[in-house]
PDB file of C-alpha atoms and ligand atoms in Angstrom:
ATOM      1  CA  MET A   1      93.493  85.330  65.950  1.00 63.00           C
ATOM      2  CA  ASN A   2      90.036  86.867  67.058  1.00 72.00           C
ATOM      3  CA  ASP A   3      91.173  90.532  67.190  1.00 93.00           C
ATOM      4  CA  THR A   4      88.051  91.781  68.921  1.00 95.00           C
ATOM      5  CA  PHE A   5      88.010  89.116  71.489  1.00 95.00           C
ATOM      6  CA  GLU A   6      92.033  89.469  72.321  1.00 96.00           C
ATOM      7  CA  ASN A   7      91.208  93.388  72.537  1.00 96.00           C
ATOM      8  CA  LEU A   8      88.293  92.908  75.071  1.00 96.00           C
ATOM      9  CA  LYS A   9      90.544  90.417  77.053  1.00 96.00           C
ATOM     10  CA  LYS A  10      93.581  92.805  77.064  1.00 96.00           C
ATOM     11  CA  THR A  11      91.169  95.619  78.348  1.00 97.00           C
ATOM     12  CA  LEU A  12      89.702  93.520  81.036  1.00 97.00           C
ATOM     13  CA  LYS A  13      93.099  92.383  82.096  1.00 97.00           C
ATOM     14  CA  LYS A  14      94.069  96.036  82.906  1.00 96.00           C
ATOM     15  CA  LEU A  15      91.241  96.293  85.503  1.00 95.00           C
ATOM     16  CA  PRO A  16      92.359  96.067  89.368  1.00 88.00           C
ATOM     17  CA  GLY A  17      92.028  92.528  90.377  1.00 89.00           C
ATOM     18  CA  PHE A  18      92.087  91.011  87.254  1.00 94.00           C
ATOM     19  CA  GLY A  19      94.707  88.494  86.095  1.00 94.00           C
ATOM     20  CA  LEU A  20      95.232  86.764  82.592  1.00 95.00           C
ATOM     21  CA  LYS A  21      92.899  83.755  83.772  1.00 96.00           C
ATOM     22  CA  SER A  22      90.130  85.929  84.983  1.00 97.00           C
ATOM     23  CA  ALA A  23      90.383  88.358  82.063  1.00 97.00           C
ATOM     24  CA  GLU A  24      89.923  85.532  79.708  1.00 97.00           C
ATOM     25  CA  THR A  25      86.974  84.044  81.590  1.00 97.00           C
ATOM     26  CA  ALA A  26      85.256  87.326  81.838  1.00 97.00           C
ATOM     27  CA  ALA A  27      85.905  88.022  78.122  1.00 97.00           C
ATOM     28  CA  LEU A  28      84.438  84.621  77.036  1.00 97.00           C
ATOM     29  CA  TYR A  29      81.386  85.225  79.309  1.00 97.00           C
ATOM     30  CA  LEU A  30      80.723  88.607  78.140  1.00 97.00           C
ATOM     31  CA  ALA A  31      81.313  88.239  74.430  1.00 95.00           C
ATOM     32  CA  LEU A  32      79.953  84.856  73.935  1.00 96.00           C
ATOM     33  CA  GLU A  33      78.217  83.199  76.794  1.00 97.00           C
ATOM     34  CA  ASN A  34      76.078  86.030  78.114  1.00 98.00           C
ATOM     35  CA  LYS A  35      75.502  88.890  75.902  1.00 97.00           C
ATOM     36  CA  ASP A  36      72.713  90.118  77.873  1.00 98.00           C
ATOM     37  CA  ALA A  37      75.170  90.663  80.820  1.00 97.00           C
ATOM     38  CA  ALA A  38      77.417  92.437  78.543  1.00 97.00           C
ATOM     39  CA  ARG A  39      74.700  94.798  77.471  1.00 98.00           C
ATOM     40  CA  GLU A  40      73.765  95.478  81.146  1.00 98.00           C
ATOM     41  CA  LEU A  41      77.546  96.210  81.803  1.00 97.00           C
ATOM     42  CA  ALA A  42      77.809  98.622  78.860  1.00 97.00           C
ATOM     43  CA  ARG A  43      74.706 100.454  80.292  1.00 98.00           C
ATOM     44  CA  ALA A  44      75.920 100.522  83.750  1.00 98.00           C
ATOM     45  CA  LEU A  45      79.426 101.778  82.579  1.00 97.00           C
ATOM     46  CA  ALA A  46      77.924 104.504  80.362  1.00 98.00           C
ATOM     47  CA  ASP A  47      75.821 105.639  83.394  1.00 97.00           C
ATOM     48  CA  ALA A  48      78.672 105.649  85.672  1.00 97.00           C
ATOM     49  CA  LEU A  49      80.812 107.692  83.275  1.00 97.00           C
ATOM     50  CA  GLU A  50      78.094 110.238  83.005  1.00 97.00           C
ATOM     51  CA  ASN A  51      77.124 110.403  86.682  1.00 97.00           C
ATOM     52  CA  VAL A  52      79.887 109.250  89.237  1.00 97.00           C
ATOM     53  CA  THR A  53      82.096 111.958  90.182  1.00 97.00           C
ATOM     54  CA  PRO A  54      84.597 112.465  93.224  1.00 96.00           C
ATOM     55  CA  CYS A  55      83.117 114.148  96.331  1.00 97.00           C
ATOM     56  CA  PRO A  56      84.147 117.661  96.271  1.00 96.00           C
ATOM     57  CA  GLU A  57      84.673 117.685 100.157  1.00 95.00           C
ATOM     58  CA  CYS A  58      86.687 114.317 100.504  1.00 97.00           C
ATOM     59  CA  GLY A  59      87.399 113.178  96.944  1.00 96.00           C
ATOM     60  CA  GLY A  60      85.443 109.877  97.768  1.00 96.00           C
ATOM     61  CA  LEU A  61      82.769 108.185  95.495  1.00 96.00           C
ATOM     62  CA  SER A  62      79.824 110.692  94.901  1.00 97.00           C
ATOM     63  CA  GLU A  63      77.421 111.572  92.143  1.00 97.00           C
ATOM     64  CA  ASN A  64      76.773 114.726  89.894  1.00 96.00           C
ATOM     65  CA  GLY A  65      79.225 116.821  91.743  1.00 96.00           C
ATOM     66  CA  LYS A  66      77.327 116.650  95.047  1.00 97.00           C
ATOM     67  CA  PRO A  67      78.932 115.871  98.464  1.00 97.00           C
ATOM     68  CA  CYS A  68      79.019 112.093  99.278  1.00 97.00           C
ATOM     69  CA  ALA A  69      76.781 110.432 101.867  1.00 96.00           C
ATOM     70  CA  ILE A  70      79.643 110.560 104.587  1.00 97.00           C
ATOM     71  CA  CYS A  71      80.334 114.311 104.198  1.00 96.00           C
ATOM     72  CA  SER A  72      76.598 114.959 104.207  1.00 96.00           C
ATOM     73  CA  ASP A  73      76.003 113.043 107.435  1.00 96.00           C
ATOM     74  CA  ALA A  74      75.859 115.700 110.363  1.00 94.00           C
ATOM     75  CA  ALA A  75      76.424 112.708 112.722  1.00 95.00           C
ATOM     76  CA  ARG A  76      79.988 112.120 111.628  1.00 96.00           C
ATOM     77  CA  MET A  77      82.728 114.023 113.475  1.00 94.00           C
ATOM     78  CA  SER A  78      84.104 116.622 111.336  1.00 93.00           C
ATOM     79  CA  SER A  79      87.055 117.125 113.808  1.00 96.00           C
ATOM     80  CA  ALA A  80      88.698 113.961 112.887  1.00 97.00           C
ATOM     81  CA  ILE A  81      90.004 113.302 109.285  1.00 97.00           C
ATOM     82  CA  CYS A  82      91.220 110.012 108.071  1.00 97.00           C
ATOM     83  CA  VAL A  83      93.802 110.406 104.998  1.00 97.00           C
ATOM     84  CA  VAL A  84      93.681 107.615 102.391  1.00 96.00           C
ATOM     85  CA  GLU A  85      95.186 107.093  99.183  1.00 95.00           C
ATOM     86  CA  LYS A  86      92.211 105.864  97.158  1.00 94.00           C
ATOM     87  CA  ALA A  87      88.666 106.084  97.427  1.00 94.00           C
ATOM     88  CA  SER A  88      88.371 102.518  97.643  1.00 92.00           C
ATOM     89  CA  ASP A  89      90.196 102.532 100.915  1.00 93.00           C
ATOM     90  CA  ILE A  90      87.252 104.579 102.277  1.00 95.00           C
ATOM     91  CA  ASN A  91      84.925 101.732 101.265  1.00 93.00           C
ATOM     92  CA  ALA A  92      87.172  99.176 103.015  1.00 91.00           C
ATOM     93  CA  ILE A  93      87.289 101.259 106.207  1.00 93.00           C
ATOM     94  CA  GLU A  94      83.585 101.964 106.162  1.00 95.00           C
ATOM     95  CA  LYS A  95      82.866  98.166 105.926  1.00 93.00           C
ATOM     96  CA  SER A  96      85.035  97.620 109.005  1.00 91.00           C
ATOM     97  CA  GLY A  97      82.871 100.116 110.770  1.00 92.00           C
ATOM     98  CA  SER A  98      85.889 101.364 112.811  1.00 90.00           C
ATOM     99  CA  TRP A  99      85.693 105.097 111.977  1.00 94.00           C
ATOM    100  CA  ARG A 100      83.224 107.935 112.776  1.00 94.00           C
ATOM    101  CA  GLY A 101      85.056 110.832 111.349  1.00 96.00           C
ATOM    102  CA  ARG A 102      85.430 112.080 107.670  1.00 97.00           C
ATOM    103  CA  TYR A 103      87.952 111.186 105.116  1.00 98.00           C
ATOM    104  CA  HIS A 104      90.301 112.812 102.769  1.00 98.00           C
ATOM    105  CA  VAL A 105      91.632 111.231  99.568  1.00 97.00           C
ATOM    106  CA  ILE A 106      95.156 112.242  98.401  1.00 97.00           C
ATOM    107  CA  GLY A 107      94.923 110.419  95.225  1.00 96.00           C
ATOM    108  CA  GLY A 108      98.047 108.166  95.682  1.00 95.00           C
ATOM    109  CA  LYS A 109     101.379 108.301  97.335  1.00 94.00           C
ATOM    110  CA  LEU A 110     104.721 110.059  96.833  1.00 95.00           C
ATOM    111  CA  SER A 111     106.814 108.277  94.408  1.00 93.00           C
ATOM    112  CA  PRO A 112     110.035 109.592  92.698  1.00 90.00           C
ATOM    113  CA  LEU A 113     110.274 106.580  90.304  1.00 91.00           C
ATOM    114  CA  LYS A 114     106.610 107.048  89.210  1.00 92.00           C
ATOM    115  CA  LYS A 115     107.148 110.944  89.222  1.00 93.00           C
ATOM    116  CA  ILE A 116     104.450 111.414  91.956  1.00 94.00           C
ATOM    117  CA  THR A 117     105.479 114.691  93.310  1.00 94.00           C
ATOM    118  CA  PRO A 118     103.561 116.440  96.240  1.00 93.00           C
ATOM    119  CA  GLU A 119     101.614 118.680  93.678  1.00 94.00           C
ATOM    120  CA  LYS A 120     100.174 115.593  92.020  1.00 95.00           C
ATOM    121  CA  LEU A 121      98.518 114.591  95.518  1.00 96.00           C
ATOM    122  CA  ASN A 122      95.659 116.396  97.184  1.00 96.00           C
ATOM    123  CA  ILE A 123      97.777 117.548 100.226  1.00 96.00           C
ATOM    124  CA  ASN A 124      97.070 121.155  99.819  1.00 95.00           C
ATOM    125  CA  GLY A 125      93.251 120.438 100.210  1.00 95.00           C
ATOM    126  CA  LEU A 126      93.971 118.673 103.469  1.00 96.00           C
ATOM    127  CA  VAL A 127      95.809 121.796 104.947  1.00 96.00           C
ATOM    128  CA  GLU A 128      93.017 123.978 103.688  1.00 96.00           C
ATOM    129  CA  LYS A 129      90.582 121.883 105.727  1.00 96.00           C
ATOM    130  CA  ILE A 130      92.988 122.455 108.924  1.00 96.00           C
ATOM    131  CA  GLN A 131      93.170 126.052 108.116  1.00 96.00           C
ATOM    132  CA  ARG A 132      89.194 126.318 108.103  1.00 95.00           C
ATOM    133  CA  GLY A 133      89.314 125.267 111.793  1.00 93.00           C
ATOM    134  CA  GLY A 134      87.661 122.584 113.829  1.00 94.00           C
ATOM    135  CA  VAL A 135      90.151 119.564 112.822  1.00 97.00           C
ATOM    136  CA  THR A 136      91.838 118.095 115.980  1.00 97.00           C
ATOM    137  CA  GLU A 137      92.954 114.723 114.514  1.00 96.00           C
ATOM    138  CA  ILE A 138      94.414 113.854 111.322  1.00 97.00           C
ATOM    139  CA  MET A 139      94.856 109.932 110.952  1.00 96.00           C
ATOM    140  CA  LEU A 140      97.020 108.658 108.209  1.00 95.00           C
ATOM    141  CA  ALA A 141      95.772 105.419 106.800  1.00 94.00           C
ATOM    142  CA  LEU A 142      98.502 105.094 104.075  1.00 92.00           C
ATOM    143  CA  SER A 143     100.234 102.187 102.715  1.00 86.00           C
ATOM    144  CA  ASN A 144     102.855 100.329 105.026  1.00 84.00           C
ATOM    145  CA  ASP A 145     105.763 100.563 102.453  1.00 87.00           C
ATOM    146  CA  ILE A 146     108.540 103.107 101.655  1.00 90.00           C
ATOM    147  CA  GLU A 147     106.392 105.353  99.494  1.00 92.00           C
ATOM    148  CA  GLY A 148     103.569 105.404 102.124  1.00 92.00           C
ATOM    149  CA  GLU A 149     106.093 106.243 104.887  1.00 92.00           C
ATOM    150  CA  ALA A 150     107.480 109.137 102.850  1.00 95.00           C
ATOM    151  CA  THR A 151     104.018 110.476 102.237  1.00 96.00           C
ATOM    152  CA  CYS A 152     103.301 110.315 105.904  1.00 95.00           C
ATOM    153  CA  HIS A 153     106.446 112.593 106.518  1.00 96.00           C
ATOM    154  CA  TYR A 154     105.629 114.878 104.005  1.00 97.00           C
ATOM    155  CA  ILE A 155     102.082 115.565 105.481  1.00 97.00           C
ATOM    156  CA  GLN A 156     103.888 115.636 109.190  1.00 96.00           C
ATOM    157  CA  GLU A 157     105.771 118.593 107.671  1.00 96.00           C
ATOM    158  CA  LYS A 158     102.639 120.117 106.380  1.00 96.00           C
ATOM    159  CA  VAL A 159     100.606 119.866 109.480  1.00 95.00           C
ATOM    160  CA  ALA A 160     103.333 120.677 112.091  1.00 95.00           C
ATOM    161  CA  PRO A 161     102.410 124.432 111.890  1.00 96.00           C
ATOM    162  CA  TYR A 162      99.251 123.592 113.431  1.00 96.00           C
ATOM    163  CA  PRO A 163      99.675 122.790 117.089  1.00 92.00           C
ATOM    164  CA  GLY A 164      96.020 122.019 117.665  1.00 94.00           C
ATOM    165  CA  VAL A 165      95.979 119.020 115.449  1.00 96.00           C
ATOM    166  CA  THR A 166      97.185 115.572 116.588  1.00 96.00           C
ATOM    167  CA  LEU A 167      98.646 113.466 113.682  1.00 96.00           C
ATOM    168  CA  THR A 168      98.213 109.807 114.126  1.00 95.00           C
ATOM    169  CA  ARG A 169      98.780 106.784 112.032  1.00 92.00           C
ATOM    170  CA  ILE A 170      97.253 103.437 111.979  1.00 88.00           C
ATOM    171  CA  GLY A 171      98.801 100.596 113.486  1.00 80.00           C
ATOM    172  CA  PHE A 172      99.892  97.712 111.210  1.00 70.00           C
ATOM    173  CA  GLY A 173      98.645  94.233 111.697  1.00 63.00           C
ATOM    174  CA  LEU A 174      98.600  94.703 107.797  1.00 60.00           C
ATOM    175  CA  PRO A 175     101.368  93.017 106.192  1.00 59.00           C
ATOM    176  CA  SER A 176     104.248  95.392 104.999  1.00 57.00           C
ATOM    177  CA  GLY A 177     103.520  96.742 101.291  1.00 56.00           C
ATOM    178  CA  SER A 178      99.746  95.492 101.339  1.00 61.00           C
ATOM    179  CA  GLN A 179      96.986  97.612 100.119  1.00 71.00           C
ATOM    180  CA  LEU A 180      94.363  98.867 102.642  1.00 77.00           C
ATOM    181  CA  SER A 181      91.617  98.087 100.077  1.00 75.00           C
ATOM    182  CA  TYR A 182      92.525  94.423  99.955  1.00 76.00           C
ATOM    183  CA  ALA A 183      92.653  93.874 103.830  1.00 80.00           C
ATOM    184  CA  ASP A 184      89.742  92.186 105.452  1.00 84.00           C
ATOM    185  CA  SER A 185      87.587  94.161 108.001  1.00 86.00           C
ATOM    186  CA  GLY A 186      88.879  92.395 111.101  1.00 86.00           C
ATOM    187  CA  THR A 187      92.393  93.392 110.155  1.00 85.00           C
ATOM    188  CA  ILE A 188      91.395  96.976 109.392  1.00 85.00           C
ATOM    189  CA  LYS A 189      89.650  97.310 112.682  1.00 86.00           C
ATOM    190  CA  SER A 190      92.539  96.300 114.784  1.00 84.00           C
ATOM    191  CA  ALA A 191      94.918  98.434 112.670  1.00 83.00           C
ATOM    192  CA  MET A 192      92.404 101.368 113.397  1.00 84.00           C
ATOM    193  CA  LYS A 193      92.365 100.544 116.998  1.00 83.00           C
ATOM    194  CA  ALA A 194      96.112 100.363 117.322  1.00 80.00           C
ATOM    195  CA  ARG A 195      96.525 104.037 115.866  1.00 85.00           C
ATOM    196  CA  ARG A 196      99.362 105.843 117.609  1.00 84.00           C
ATOM    197  CA  ASN A 197     100.858 109.303 117.376  1.00 87.00           C
ATOM    198  CA  PHE A 198     102.906 109.879 114.443  1.00 87.00           C
TER     199      PHE A 198
HETATM  200 ZN1   ZN B 201      82.826 113.164 100.864  1.00 70.22          ZN
END
């Protein structure tokens, strides 16, 4: 067998959204059919590795350690923070155009099975933002599954000592267990609209 090719296929298959078939198609395309595209991809990856960094404020996508475009935008409400699991959730919500506040990426959800404890998530950073003052709403846009539920309850405990902060959670037209970042804009929009006190 061709080890180099197999290795490329295996590596691509680890990427989110890639299955065996799409990994094979992409590997053939890059390794054999279009080497220019492969070179372009290699350059873009090297550039991203070098320059893309998490936003120091929200944990979303940014460059060279600077605050992201959303956190730098004075027109965005800083009193309302939408809590998401991953930076890709921010992109999905932004595409739906249904949120004018800021974001906070916690970096996953609580899971005893995967050994994801509260210390591994950026929940303290959220509490620090509340302590700095000016925050009136924390909206939880976490997964609609058992782990997402447990994470919401944990955050609820942490936010409870601050009576000036209303905790809300997005309503779910989203199917149970589904990931926010895979939902379409219309679904996200109605889920955001149907948010309720948590
Ligand atoms: Zn940011």
